[in-house]
């Protein structure tokens, strides 16, 4: 019977434009769930069979064989296998100075995190080849895996050009502006931010940016910023940090104002949320 899980790590990961850290494969159990969690590296999964859901940036994607989903560093995500037809997927963790730029060039961003390579079997073979490279642990495996990773990304470039964009061609200037703003907010959320300094930093007209951002995402830039901050705060409250420390970590100088915003967003105070999480953890441990 085919093994349920395999995993291989790059024994000598380098530094540079694009470096593969590890690769693996899993045949998941029904309703197998990962997250909510945040990674500090890039991660791509390619679904070989079965179905599941992927949640990122407030969106839920329904995925099946042939689909791939991308996880960005610092992004709160969750993915779950279907109860009746759990998925089998391969994954690759990677990093690099140009990783975000390369993905963005393919139309893959935090706000558009799902793609489909035009050659499903070719993509699956490249995922497997990268894992095999690390299993042998031969000298040069880092360079070989990097080359294979570029071949893999090229498969998504073919797909994005042939199907996802279709007759629309490249992304419009408005889409580029909004996605650049999303990336900026995702990185800068812990700093004091106003629509004025954000527009100035990005070089956009404030009124135009606000209008286009809402048209594209359904919310204003500042509401989107609050969403990012609340999602990060919810995760940090599970760590050994005080409410004051969590507030400061997500860009609030006033802990009381942070608590009011958190309660308005989630229906309970940070302290109440933490207590409920502790009770759930104790119950799960004793179940």
PDB file of C-alpha atoms in Angstrom:
ATOM      1  CA  UNK A   1       0.000   0.000   0.000  1.00  0.00           C
ATOM      2  CA  UNK A   2       1.215   3.503  -0.827  1.00  0.00           C
ATOM      3  CA  UNK A   3       2.801   5.322   2.115  1.00  0.00           C
ATOM      4  CA  UNK A   4       0.705   8.004   3.754  1.00  0.00           C
ATOM      5  CA  UNK A   5       3.491  10.515   4.394  1.00  0.00           C
ATOM      6  CA  UNK A   6       6.979  11.361   3.127  1.00  0.00           C
ATOM      7  CA  UNK A   7       9.260  14.306   3.812  1.00  0.00           C
ATOM      8  CA  UNK A   8      12.772  15.421   2.835  1.00  0.00           C
ATOM      9  CA  UNK A   9      14.821  18.461   3.891  1.00  0.00           C
ATOM     10  CA  UNK A  10      17.440  20.405   1.963  1.00  0.00           C
ATOM     11  CA  UNK A  11      20.650  19.453   3.850  1.00  0.00           C
ATOM     12  CA  UNK A  12      22.495  22.617   2.774  1.00  0.00           C
ATOM     13  CA  UNK A  13      20.019  25.431   2.004  1.00  0.00           C
ATOM     14  CA  UNK A  14      21.709  28.421   0.467  1.00  0.00           C
ATOM     15  CA  UNK A  15      20.859  32.111   0.346  1.00  0.00           C
ATOM     16  CA  UNK A  16      19.822  33.998  -2.719  1.00  0.00           C
ATOM     17  CA  UNK A  17      17.014  34.584  -5.151  1.00  0.00           C
ATOM     18  CA  UNK A  18      15.214  31.269  -4.657  1.00  0.00           C
ATOM     19  CA  UNK A  19      16.037  28.424  -2.276  1.00  0.00           C
ATOM     20  CA  UNK A  20      13.993  25.273  -1.638  1.00  0.00           C
ATOM     21  CA  UNK A  21      13.909  24.325   2.054  1.00  0.00           C
ATOM     22  CA  UNK A  22      12.017  21.027   2.026  1.00  0.00           C
ATOM     23  CA  UNK A  23       9.501  18.940   0.121  1.00  0.00           C
ATOM     24  CA  UNK A  24       6.974  16.268   1.015  1.00  0.00           C
ATOM     25  CA  UNK A  25       3.799  14.385   0.313  1.00  0.00           C
ATOM     26  CA  UNK A  26       0.782  13.391   2.393  1.00  0.00           C
ATOM     27  CA  UNK A  27      -2.354  11.322   1.943  1.00  0.00           C
ATOM     28  CA  UNK A  28      -4.522  13.038   4.551  1.00  0.00           C
ATOM     29  CA  UNK A  29      -7.235  11.634   6.775  1.00  0.00           C
ATOM     30  CA  UNK A  30     -10.845  12.837   6.395  1.00  0.00           C
ATOM     31  CA  UNK A  31     -11.330  16.399   7.714  1.00  0.00           C
ATOM     32  CA  UNK A  32      -7.583  16.726   8.419  1.00  0.00           C
ATOM     33  CA  UNK A  33      -7.035  20.364   9.388  1.00  0.00           C
ATOM     34  CA  UNK A  34      -3.968  22.616   9.430  1.00  0.00           C
ATOM     35  CA  UNK A  35      -4.156  26.019  11.125  1.00  0.00           C
ATOM     36  CA  UNK A  36      -5.043  28.717  11.714  1.00  0.00           C
ATOM     37  CA  UNK A  37      -1.323  29.470  11.638  1.00  0.00           C
ATOM     38  CA  UNK A  38       1.348  31.731  10.188  1.00  0.00           C
ATOM     39  CA  UNK A  39       4.523  30.584   8.399  1.00  0.00           C
ATOM     40  CA  UNK A  40       7.816  32.426   8.093  1.00  0.00           C
ATOM     41  CA  UNK A  41       8.566  31.002   4.626  1.00  0.00           C
ATOM     42  CA  UNK A  42       6.705  30.408   1.353  1.00  0.00           C
ATOM     43  CA  UNK A  43       4.821  27.147   0.886  1.00  0.00           C
ATOM     44  CA  UNK A  44       3.083  25.696  -2.156  1.00  0.00           C
ATOM     45  CA  UNK A  45       0.794  22.641  -2.132  1.00  0.00           C
ATOM     46  CA  UNK A  46      -0.284  20.770  -5.245  1.00  0.00           C
ATOM     47  CA  UNK A  47      -3.389  18.585  -4.962  1.00  0.00           C
ATOM     48  CA  UNK A  48      -2.919  15.139  -6.520  1.00  0.00           C
ATOM     49  CA  UNK A  49      -6.355  13.731  -5.674  1.00  0.00           C
ATOM     50  CA  UNK A  50      -9.343  14.361  -3.439  1.00  0.00           C
ATOM     51  CA  UNK A  51     -10.778  17.681  -2.303  1.00  0.00           C
ATOM     52  CA  UNK A  52     -10.398  20.295   0.418  1.00  0.00           C
ATOM     53  CA  UNK A  53     -10.625  23.981   1.302  1.00  0.00           C
ATOM     54  CA  UNK A  54      -7.984  26.674   1.707  1.00  0.00           C
ATOM     55  CA  UNK A  55      -8.613  29.895   3.670  1.00  0.00           C
ATOM     56  CA  UNK A  56      -6.478  33.005   3.209  1.00  0.00           C
ATOM     57  CA  UNK A  57      -7.049  36.777   3.350  1.00  0.00           C
ATOM     58  CA  UNK A  58     -10.703  36.271   4.276  1.00  0.00           C
ATOM     59  CA  UNK A  59     -11.423  34.045   1.256  1.00  0.00           C
ATOM     60  CA  UNK A  60     -12.238  30.334   1.132  1.00  0.00           C
ATOM     61  CA  UNK A  61     -11.147  28.340  -1.923  1.00  0.00           C
ATOM     62  CA  UNK A  62     -12.680  24.957  -2.831  1.00  0.00           C
ATOM     63  CA  UNK A  63      -9.878  22.874  -4.356  1.00  0.00           C
ATOM     64  CA  UNK A  64      -9.503  19.507  -6.064  1.00  0.00           C
ATOM     65  CA  UNK A  65      -6.983  17.513  -8.100  1.00  0.00           C
ATOM     66  CA  UNK A  66      -4.809  19.728 -10.297  1.00  0.00           C
ATOM     67  CA  UNK A  67      -5.118  22.827  -8.117  1.00  0.00           C
ATOM     68  CA  UNK A  68      -2.247  24.428  -6.203  1.00  0.00           C
ATOM     69  CA  UNK A  69      -2.378  26.885  -3.319  1.00  0.00           C
ATOM     70  CA  UNK A  70       0.375  29.224  -2.161  1.00  0.00           C
ATOM     71  CA  UNK A  71       1.076  30.383   1.395  1.00  0.00           C
ATOM     72  CA  UNK A  72       3.007  33.610   1.974  1.00  0.00           C
ATOM     73  CA  UNK A  73       5.197  34.414   5.012  1.00  0.00           C
ATOM     74  CA  UNK A  74       3.295  36.144   7.800  1.00  0.00           C
ATOM     75  CA  UNK A  75      -0.102  35.296   6.316  1.00  0.00           C
ATOM     76  CA  UNK A  76      -2.768  33.722   8.540  1.00  0.00           C
ATOM     77  CA  UNK A  77      -4.044  30.586   6.763  1.00  0.00           C
ATOM     78  CA  UNK A  78      -6.003  27.393   7.287  1.00  0.00           C
ATOM     79  CA  UNK A  79      -6.640  24.362   5.089  1.00  0.00           C
ATOM     80  CA  UNK A  80      -8.869  21.344   5.607  1.00  0.00           C
ATOM     81  CA  UNK A  81      -9.355  18.032   3.810  1.00  0.00           C
ATOM     82  CA  UNK A  82     -12.822  16.995   2.681  1.00  0.00           C
ATOM     83  CA  UNK A  83     -14.654  14.615   5.038  1.00  0.00           C
ATOM     84  CA  UNK A  84     -15.633  12.182   2.283  1.00  0.00           C
ATOM     85  CA  UNK A  85     -12.842  12.593  -0.267  1.00  0.00           C
ATOM     86  CA  UNK A  86      -9.731  13.778   1.636  1.00  0.00           C
ATOM     87  CA  UNK A  87      -6.978  15.109  -0.501  1.00  0.00           C
ATOM     88  CA  UNK A  88      -3.514  13.854  -1.236  1.00  0.00           C
ATOM     89  CA  UNK A  89      -1.018  16.609  -1.976  1.00  0.00           C
ATOM     90  CA  UNK A  90       2.635  17.398  -2.402  1.00  0.00           C
ATOM     91  CA  UNK A  91       4.247  20.499  -0.950  1.00  0.00           C
ATOM     92  CA  UNK A  92       7.419  22.564  -1.176  1.00  0.00           C
ATOM     93  CA  UNK A  93       8.710  25.137   1.310  1.00  0.00           C
ATOM     94  CA  UNK A  94      10.962  27.845  -0.088  1.00  0.00           C
ATOM     95  CA  UNK A  95      12.364  31.326   0.464  1.00  0.00           C
ATOM     96  CA  UNK A  96      14.483  33.840  -1.439  1.00  0.00           C
ATOM     97  CA  UNK A  97      15.178  37.501  -2.106  1.00  0.00           C
ATOM     98  CA  UNK A  98      13.125  37.343  -5.305  1.00  0.00           C
ATOM     99  CA  UNK A  99      10.482  34.822  -4.252  1.00  0.00           C
ATOM    100  CA  UNK A 100       7.674  37.373  -3.901  1.00  0.00           C
ATOM    101  CA  UNK A 101       8.675  39.124  -7.103  1.00  0.00           C
ATOM    102  CA  UNK A 102       8.706  35.845  -9.045  1.00  0.00           C
ATOM    103  CA  UNK A 103       5.277  34.837  -7.720  1.00  0.00           C
ATOM    104  CA  UNK A 104       3.825  38.274  -8.350  1.00  0.00           C
ATOM    105  CA  UNK A 105       5.046  38.072 -11.936  1.00  0.00           C
ATOM    106  CA  UNK A 106       2.907  34.947 -12.311  1.00  0.00           C
ATOM    107  CA  UNK A 107      -0.151  36.705 -10.903  1.00  0.00           C
ATOM    108  CA  UNK A 108       0.163  34.797  -7.607  1.00  0.00           C
ATOM    109  CA  UNK A 109      -0.292  37.011  -4.523  1.00  0.00           C
ATOM    110  CA  UNK A 110      -1.807  36.756  -1.033  1.00  0.00           C
ATOM    111  CA  UNK A 111      -5.061  37.956  -2.554  1.00  0.00           C
ATOM    112  CA  UNK A 112      -4.884  35.500  -5.454  1.00  0.00           C
ATOM    113  CA  UNK A 113      -3.264  32.497  -3.832  1.00  0.00           C
ATOM    114  CA  UNK A 114      -4.583  29.631  -5.987  1.00  0.00           C
ATOM    115  CA  UNK A 115      -3.262  28.589  -9.401  1.00  0.00           C
ATOM    116  CA  UNK A 116      -3.511  25.600 -11.741  1.00  0.00           C
ATOM    117  CA  UNK A 117      -0.520  24.436 -13.800  1.00  0.00           C
ATOM    118  CA  UNK A 118      -1.493  23.624 -17.348  1.00  0.00           C
ATOM    119  CA  UNK A 119       0.295  20.250 -17.097  1.00  0.00           C
ATOM    120  CA  UNK A 120      -0.898  18.566 -13.896  1.00  0.00           C
ATOM    121  CA  UNK A 121       1.308  15.480 -14.296  1.00  0.00           C
ATOM    122  CA  UNK A 122       4.361  17.543 -15.204  1.00  0.00           C
ATOM    123  CA  UNK A 123       3.905  19.679 -12.073  1.00  0.00           C
ATOM    124  CA  UNK A 124       3.443  16.602  -9.862  1.00  0.00           C
ATOM    125  CA  UNK A 125       6.612  15.072 -11.350  1.00  0.00           C
ATOM    126  CA  UNK A 126       8.614  18.223 -10.555  1.00  0.00           C
ATOM    127  CA  UNK A 127       7.359  18.207  -6.952  1.00  0.00           C
ATOM    128  CA  UNK A 128       8.491  14.588  -6.655  1.00  0.00           C
ATOM    129  CA  UNK A 129      11.835  15.297  -8.339  1.00  0.00           C
ATOM    130  CA  UNK A 130      12.620  17.997  -5.791  1.00  0.00           C
ATOM    131  CA  UNK A 131      11.853  15.668  -2.888  1.00  0.00           C
ATOM    132  CA  UNK A 132      14.022  12.983  -4.474  1.00  0.00           C
ATOM    133  CA  UNK A 133      16.894  15.463  -4.798  1.00  0.00           C
ATOM    134  CA  UNK A 134      16.983  15.840  -1.022  1.00  0.00           C
ATOM    135  CA  UNK A 135      16.592  12.128  -0.345  1.00  0.00           C
ATOM    136  CA  UNK A 136      19.943  11.454  -2.005  1.00  0.00           C
ATOM    137  CA  UNK A 137      21.613  14.354  -0.115  1.00  0.00           C
ATOM    138  CA  UNK A 138      24.314  14.575  -2.763  1.00  0.00           C
ATOM    139  CA  UNK A 139      26.528  17.676  -3.192  1.00  0.00           C
ATOM    140  CA  UNK A 140      24.788  20.222  -5.379  1.00  0.00           C
ATOM    141  CA  UNK A 141      21.283  19.258  -4.246  1.00  0.00           C
ATOM    142  CA  UNK A 142      20.555  22.886  -3.320  1.00  0.00           C
ATOM    143  CA  UNK A 143      21.371  24.112  -6.824  1.00  0.00           C
ATOM    144  CA  UNK A 144      19.485  21.260  -8.499  1.00  0.00           C
ATOM    145  CA  UNK A 145      16.379  21.840  -6.400  1.00  0.00           C
ATOM    146  CA  UNK A 146      16.519  25.559  -7.195  1.00  0.00           C
ATOM    147  CA  UNK A 147      16.622  24.805 -10.901  1.00  0.00           C
ATOM    148  CA  UNK A 148      13.718  22.384 -10.622  1.00  0.00           C
ATOM    149  CA  UNK A 149      11.757  24.973  -8.635  1.00  0.00           C
ATOM    150  CA  UNK A 150      12.128  27.481 -11.450  1.00  0.00           C
ATOM    151  CA  UNK A 151      10.877  24.860 -13.912  1.00  0.00           C
ATOM    152  CA  UNK A 152       7.903  24.279 -11.639  1.00  0.00           C
ATOM    153  CA  UNK A 153       7.052  27.979 -11.424  1.00  0.00           C
ATOM    154  CA  UNK A 154       7.269  28.147 -15.212  1.00  0.00           C
ATOM    155  CA  UNK A 155       4.336  25.729 -15.339  1.00  0.00           C
ATOM    156  CA  UNK A 156       2.206  28.274 -13.474  1.00  0.00           C
ATOM    157  CA  UNK A 157       3.353  30.997 -15.822  1.00  0.00           C
ATOM    158  CA  UNK A 158       2.021  28.953 -18.745  1.00  0.00           C
ATOM    159  CA  UNK A 159      -1.285  28.457 -16.989  1.00  0.00           C
ATOM    160  CA  UNK A 160      -1.668  32.066 -15.951  1.00  0.00           C
ATOM    161  CA  UNK A 161      -0.956  33.273 -19.457  1.00  0.00           C
ATOM    162  CA  UNK A 162      -3.159  30.745 -21.258  1.00  0.00           C
ATOM    163  CA  UNK A 163      -6.205  30.506 -19.017  1.00  0.00           C
ATOM    164  CA  UNK A 164      -6.347  32.710 -15.944  1.00  0.00           C
ATOM    165  CA  UNK A 165      -5.826  35.968 -17.792  1.00  0.00           C
ATOM    166  CA  UNK A 166      -7.183  34.752 -21.093  1.00  0.00           C
ATOM    167  CA  UNK A 167      -8.250  37.585 -23.366  1.00  0.00           C
ATOM    168  CA  UNK A 168      -7.746  40.097 -20.555  1.00  0.00           C
ATOM    169  CA  UNK A 169      -3.959  39.982 -20.941  1.00  0.00           C
ATOM    170  CA  UNK A 170      -1.835  41.276 -18.112  1.00  0.00           C
ATOM    171  CA  UNK A 171      -3.250  42.626 -14.879  1.00  0.00           C
ATOM    172  CA  UNK A 172      -4.568  46.165 -15.139  1.00  0.00           C
ATOM    173  CA  UNK A 173      -2.725  49.088 -13.525  1.00  0.00           C
ATOM    174  CA  UNK A 174      -5.517  49.247 -10.943  1.00  0.00           C
ATOM    175  CA  UNK A 175      -5.025  45.600  -9.973  1.00  0.00           C
ATOM    176  CA  UNK A 176      -1.289  46.194  -9.715  1.00  0.00           C
ATOM    177  CA  UNK A 177      -1.863  49.203  -7.445  1.00  0.00           C
ATOM    178  CA  UNK A 178      -4.296  47.379  -5.172  1.00  0.00           C
ATOM    179  CA  UNK A 179      -2.114  44.287  -4.853  1.00  0.00           C
ATOM    180  CA  UNK A 180       0.927  46.438  -4.131  1.00  0.00           C
ATOM    181  CA  UNK A 181      -1.126  48.177  -1.409  1.00  0.00           C
ATOM    182  CA  UNK A 182      -2.151  44.822   0.063  1.00  0.00           C
ATOM    183  CA  UNK A 183       1.479  43.725   0.229  1.00  0.00           C
ATOM    184  CA  UNK A 184       2.449  47.029   1.839  1.00  0.00           C
ATOM    185  CA  UNK A 185      -0.282  46.739   4.500  1.00  0.00           C
ATOM    186  CA  UNK A 186       0.617  43.102   5.200  1.00  0.00           C
ATOM    187  CA  UNK A 187       4.199  44.112   5.955  1.00  0.00           C
ATOM    188  CA  UNK A 188       3.562  47.452   7.701  1.00  0.00           C
ATOM    189  CA  UNK A 189       0.489  46.566   9.833  1.00  0.00           C
ATOM    190  CA  UNK A 190       2.435  46.788  13.110  1.00  0.00           C
ATOM    191  CA  UNK A 191       3.386  50.425  12.418  1.00  0.00           C
ATOM    192  CA  UNK A 192       1.266  53.577  12.839  1.00  0.00           C
ATOM    193  CA  UNK A 193      -0.561  53.934   9.524  1.00  0.00           C
ATOM    194  CA  UNK A 194      -2.872  56.540   8.060  1.00  0.00           C
ATOM    195  CA  UNK A 195      -4.385  56.680   4.594  1.00  0.00           C
ATOM    196  CA  UNK A 196      -2.277  59.804   4.001  1.00  0.00           C
ATOM    197  CA  UNK A 197       1.129  58.284   4.801  1.00  0.00           C
ATOM    198  CA  UNK A 198       0.249  55.046   3.010  1.00  0.00           C
ATOM    199  CA  UNK A 199      -0.748  56.907  -0.166  1.00  0.00           C
ATOM    200  CA  UNK A 200       2.384  59.040   0.062  1.00  0.00           C
ATOM    201  CA  UNK A 201       4.650  56.012   0.570  1.00  0.00           C
ATOM    202  CA  UNK A 202       3.128  54.205  -2.413  1.00  0.00           C
ATOM    203  CA  UNK A 203       2.990  57.306  -4.584  1.00  0.00           C
ATOM    204  CA  UNK A 204      -0.774  57.114  -5.191  1.00  0.00           C
ATOM    205  CA  UNK A 205      -3.548  59.693  -4.958  1.00  0.00           C
ATOM    206  CA  UNK A 206      -5.408  59.131  -1.680  1.00  0.00           C
ATOM    207  CA  UNK A 207      -8.955  59.433  -3.075  1.00  0.00           C
ATOM    208  CA  UNK A 208      -8.189  57.322  -6.140  1.00  0.00           C
ATOM    209  CA  UNK A 209      -6.500  54.610  -4.069  1.00  0.00           C
ATOM    210  CA  UNK A 210      -9.383  54.374  -1.591  1.00  0.00           C
ATOM    211  CA  UNK A 211     -11.950  54.122  -4.373  1.00  0.00           C
ATOM    212  CA  UNK A 212     -10.058  51.507  -6.377  1.00  0.00           C
ATOM    213  CA  UNK A 213      -9.151  49.466  -3.299  1.00  0.00           C
ATOM    214  CA  UNK A 214     -12.785  49.224  -2.186  1.00  0.00           C
ATOM    215  CA  UNK A 215     -13.894  48.360  -5.694  1.00  0.00           C
ATOM    216  CA  UNK A 216     -11.353  45.507  -5.858  1.00  0.00           C
ATOM    217  CA  UNK A 217     -11.587  44.111  -2.289  1.00  0.00           C
ATOM    218  CA  UNK A 218     -15.003  45.222  -1.042  1.00  0.00           C
ATOM    219  CA  UNK A 219     -13.512  47.210   1.845  1.00  0.00           C
ATOM    220  CA  UNK A 220     -11.560  50.403   2.443  1.00  0.00           C
ATOM    221  CA  UNK A 221      -7.778  50.234   2.943  1.00  0.00           C
ATOM    222  CA  UNK A 222      -8.131  51.103   6.640  1.00  0.00           C
ATOM    223  CA  UNK A 223     -10.813  48.459   7.187  1.00  0.00           C
ATOM    224  CA  UNK A 224      -8.564  45.950   5.445  1.00  0.00           C
ATOM    225  CA  UNK A 225      -5.714  47.030   7.739  1.00  0.00           C
ATOM    226  CA  UNK A 226      -7.934  46.500  10.789  1.00  0.00           C
ATOM    227  CA  UNK A 227      -8.798  43.026   9.513  1.00  0.00           C
ATOM    228  CA  UNK A 228      -5.109  42.136   9.233  1.00  0.00           C
ATOM    229  CA  UNK A 229      -4.430  43.482  12.713  1.00  0.00           C
ATOM    230  CA  UNK A 230      -7.331  41.611  14.291  1.00  0.00           C
ATOM    231  CA  UNK A 231      -6.315  38.323  12.650  1.00  0.00           C
ATOM    232  CA  UNK A 232      -2.739  38.744  13.896  1.00  0.00           C
ATOM    233  CA  UNK A 233      -3.948  39.712  17.384  1.00  0.00           C
ATOM    234  CA  UNK A 234      -6.146  36.624  17.585  1.00  0.00           C
ATOM    235  CA  UNK A 235      -3.121  34.459  16.887  1.00  0.00           C
ATOM    236  CA  UNK A 236      -0.809  36.327  19.273  1.00  0.00           C
ATOM    237  CA  UNK A 237      -3.294  36.000  22.123  1.00  0.00           C
ATOM    238  CA  UNK A 238      -2.590  32.267  22.088  1.00  0.00           C
ATOM    239  CA  UNK A 239       1.037  33.014  22.928  1.00  0.00           C
ATOM    240  CA  UNK A 240       2.493  34.035  26.296  1.00  0.00           C
ATOM    241  CA  UNK A 241       2.004  37.767  25.707  1.00  0.00           C
ATOM    242  CA  UNK A 242       0.052  40.336  27.692  1.00  0.00           C
ATOM    243  CA  UNK A 243      -2.842  42.187  26.079  1.00  0.00           C
ATOM    244  CA  UNK A 244      -0.669  45.304  26.091  1.00  0.00           C
ATOM    245  CA  UNK A 245       2.100  43.459  24.239  1.00  0.00           C
ATOM    246  CA  UNK A 246      -0.341  42.067  21.683  1.00  0.00           C
ATOM    247  CA  UNK A 247      -1.809  45.528  21.131  1.00  0.00           C
ATOM    248  CA  UNK A 248       1.643  47.024  20.524  1.00  0.00           C
ATOM    249  CA  UNK A 249       2.597  44.139  18.216  1.00  0.00           C
ATOM    250  CA  UNK A 250      -0.314  44.875  15.869  1.00  0.00           C
ATOM    251  CA  UNK A 251       0.036  48.657  15.760  1.00  0.00           C
ATOM    252  CA  UNK A 252      -2.115  49.934  18.652  1.00  0.00           C
ATOM    253  CA  UNK A 253      -0.554  52.413  21.090  1.00  0.00           C
ATOM    254  CA  UNK A 254      -3.631  52.311  23.375  1.00  0.00           C
ATOM    255  CA  UNK A 255      -4.425  48.839  24.833  1.00  0.00           C
ATOM    256  CA  UNK A 256      -7.943  49.923  25.847  1.00  0.00           C
ATOM    257  CA  UNK A 257      -8.770  51.066  22.322  1.00  0.00           C
ATOM    258  CA  UNK A 258      -7.323  47.806  20.989  1.00  0.00           C
ATOM    259  CA  UNK A 259      -9.561  45.793  23.365  1.00  0.00           C
ATOM    260  CA  UNK A 260     -12.642  47.745  22.243  1.00  0.00           C
ATOM    261  CA  UNK A 261     -11.821  47.109  18.582  1.00  0.00           C
ATOM    262  CA  UNK A 262     -11.160  43.413  19.236  1.00  0.00           C
ATOM    263  CA  UNK A 263     -14.497  42.996  21.033  1.00  0.00           C
ATOM    264  CA  UNK A 264     -16.294  44.860  18.272  1.00  0.00           C
ATOM    265  CA  UNK A 265     -14.662  42.562  15.695  1.00  0.00           C
ATOM    266  CA  UNK A 266     -15.024  39.190  17.451  1.00  0.00           C
ATOM    267  CA  UNK A 267     -17.807  39.767  19.984  1.00  0.00           C
ATOM    268  CA  UNK A 268     -15.624  39.211  23.052  1.00  0.00           C
ATOM    269  CA  UNK A 269     -12.690  40.904  24.714  1.00  0.00           C
ATOM    270  CA  UNK A 270      -9.089  39.728  24.221  1.00  0.00           C
ATOM    271  CA  UNK A 271      -9.090  38.311  27.758  1.00  0.00           C
ATOM    272  CA  UNK A 272     -12.355  36.435  27.189  1.00  0.00           C
ATOM    273  CA  UNK A 273     -11.065  35.038  23.910  1.00  0.00           C
ATOM    274  CA  UNK A 274      -7.856  33.840  25.573  1.00  0.00           C
ATOM    275  CA  UNK A 275      -9.772  32.149  28.417  1.00  0.00           C
ATOM    276  CA  UNK A 276     -12.088  30.380  25.949  1.00  0.00           C
ATOM    277  CA  UNK A 277      -9.071  29.163  23.973  1.00  0.00           C
ATOM    278  CA  UNK A 278      -7.402  27.864  27.149  1.00  0.00           C
ATOM    279  CA  UNK A 279     -10.567  25.969  28.110  1.00  0.00           C
ATOM    280  CA  UNK A 280     -10.823  24.430  24.636  1.00  0.00           C
ATOM    281  CA  UNK A 281      -7.171  23.359  24.792  1.00  0.00           C
ATOM    282  CA  UNK A 282      -7.675  21.726  28.208  1.00  0.00           C
ATOM    283  CA  UNK A 283     -10.765  19.927  26.926  1.00  0.00           C
ATOM    284  CA  UNK A 284      -8.966  18.650  23.828  1.00  0.00           C
ATOM    285  CA  UNK A 285      -6.052  17.402  25.943  1.00  0.00           C
ATOM    286  CA  UNK A 286      -8.384  15.513  28.286  1.00  0.00           C
ATOM    287  CA  UNK A 287     -10.688  14.158  25.584  1.00  0.00           C
TER     288      UNK A 287
END
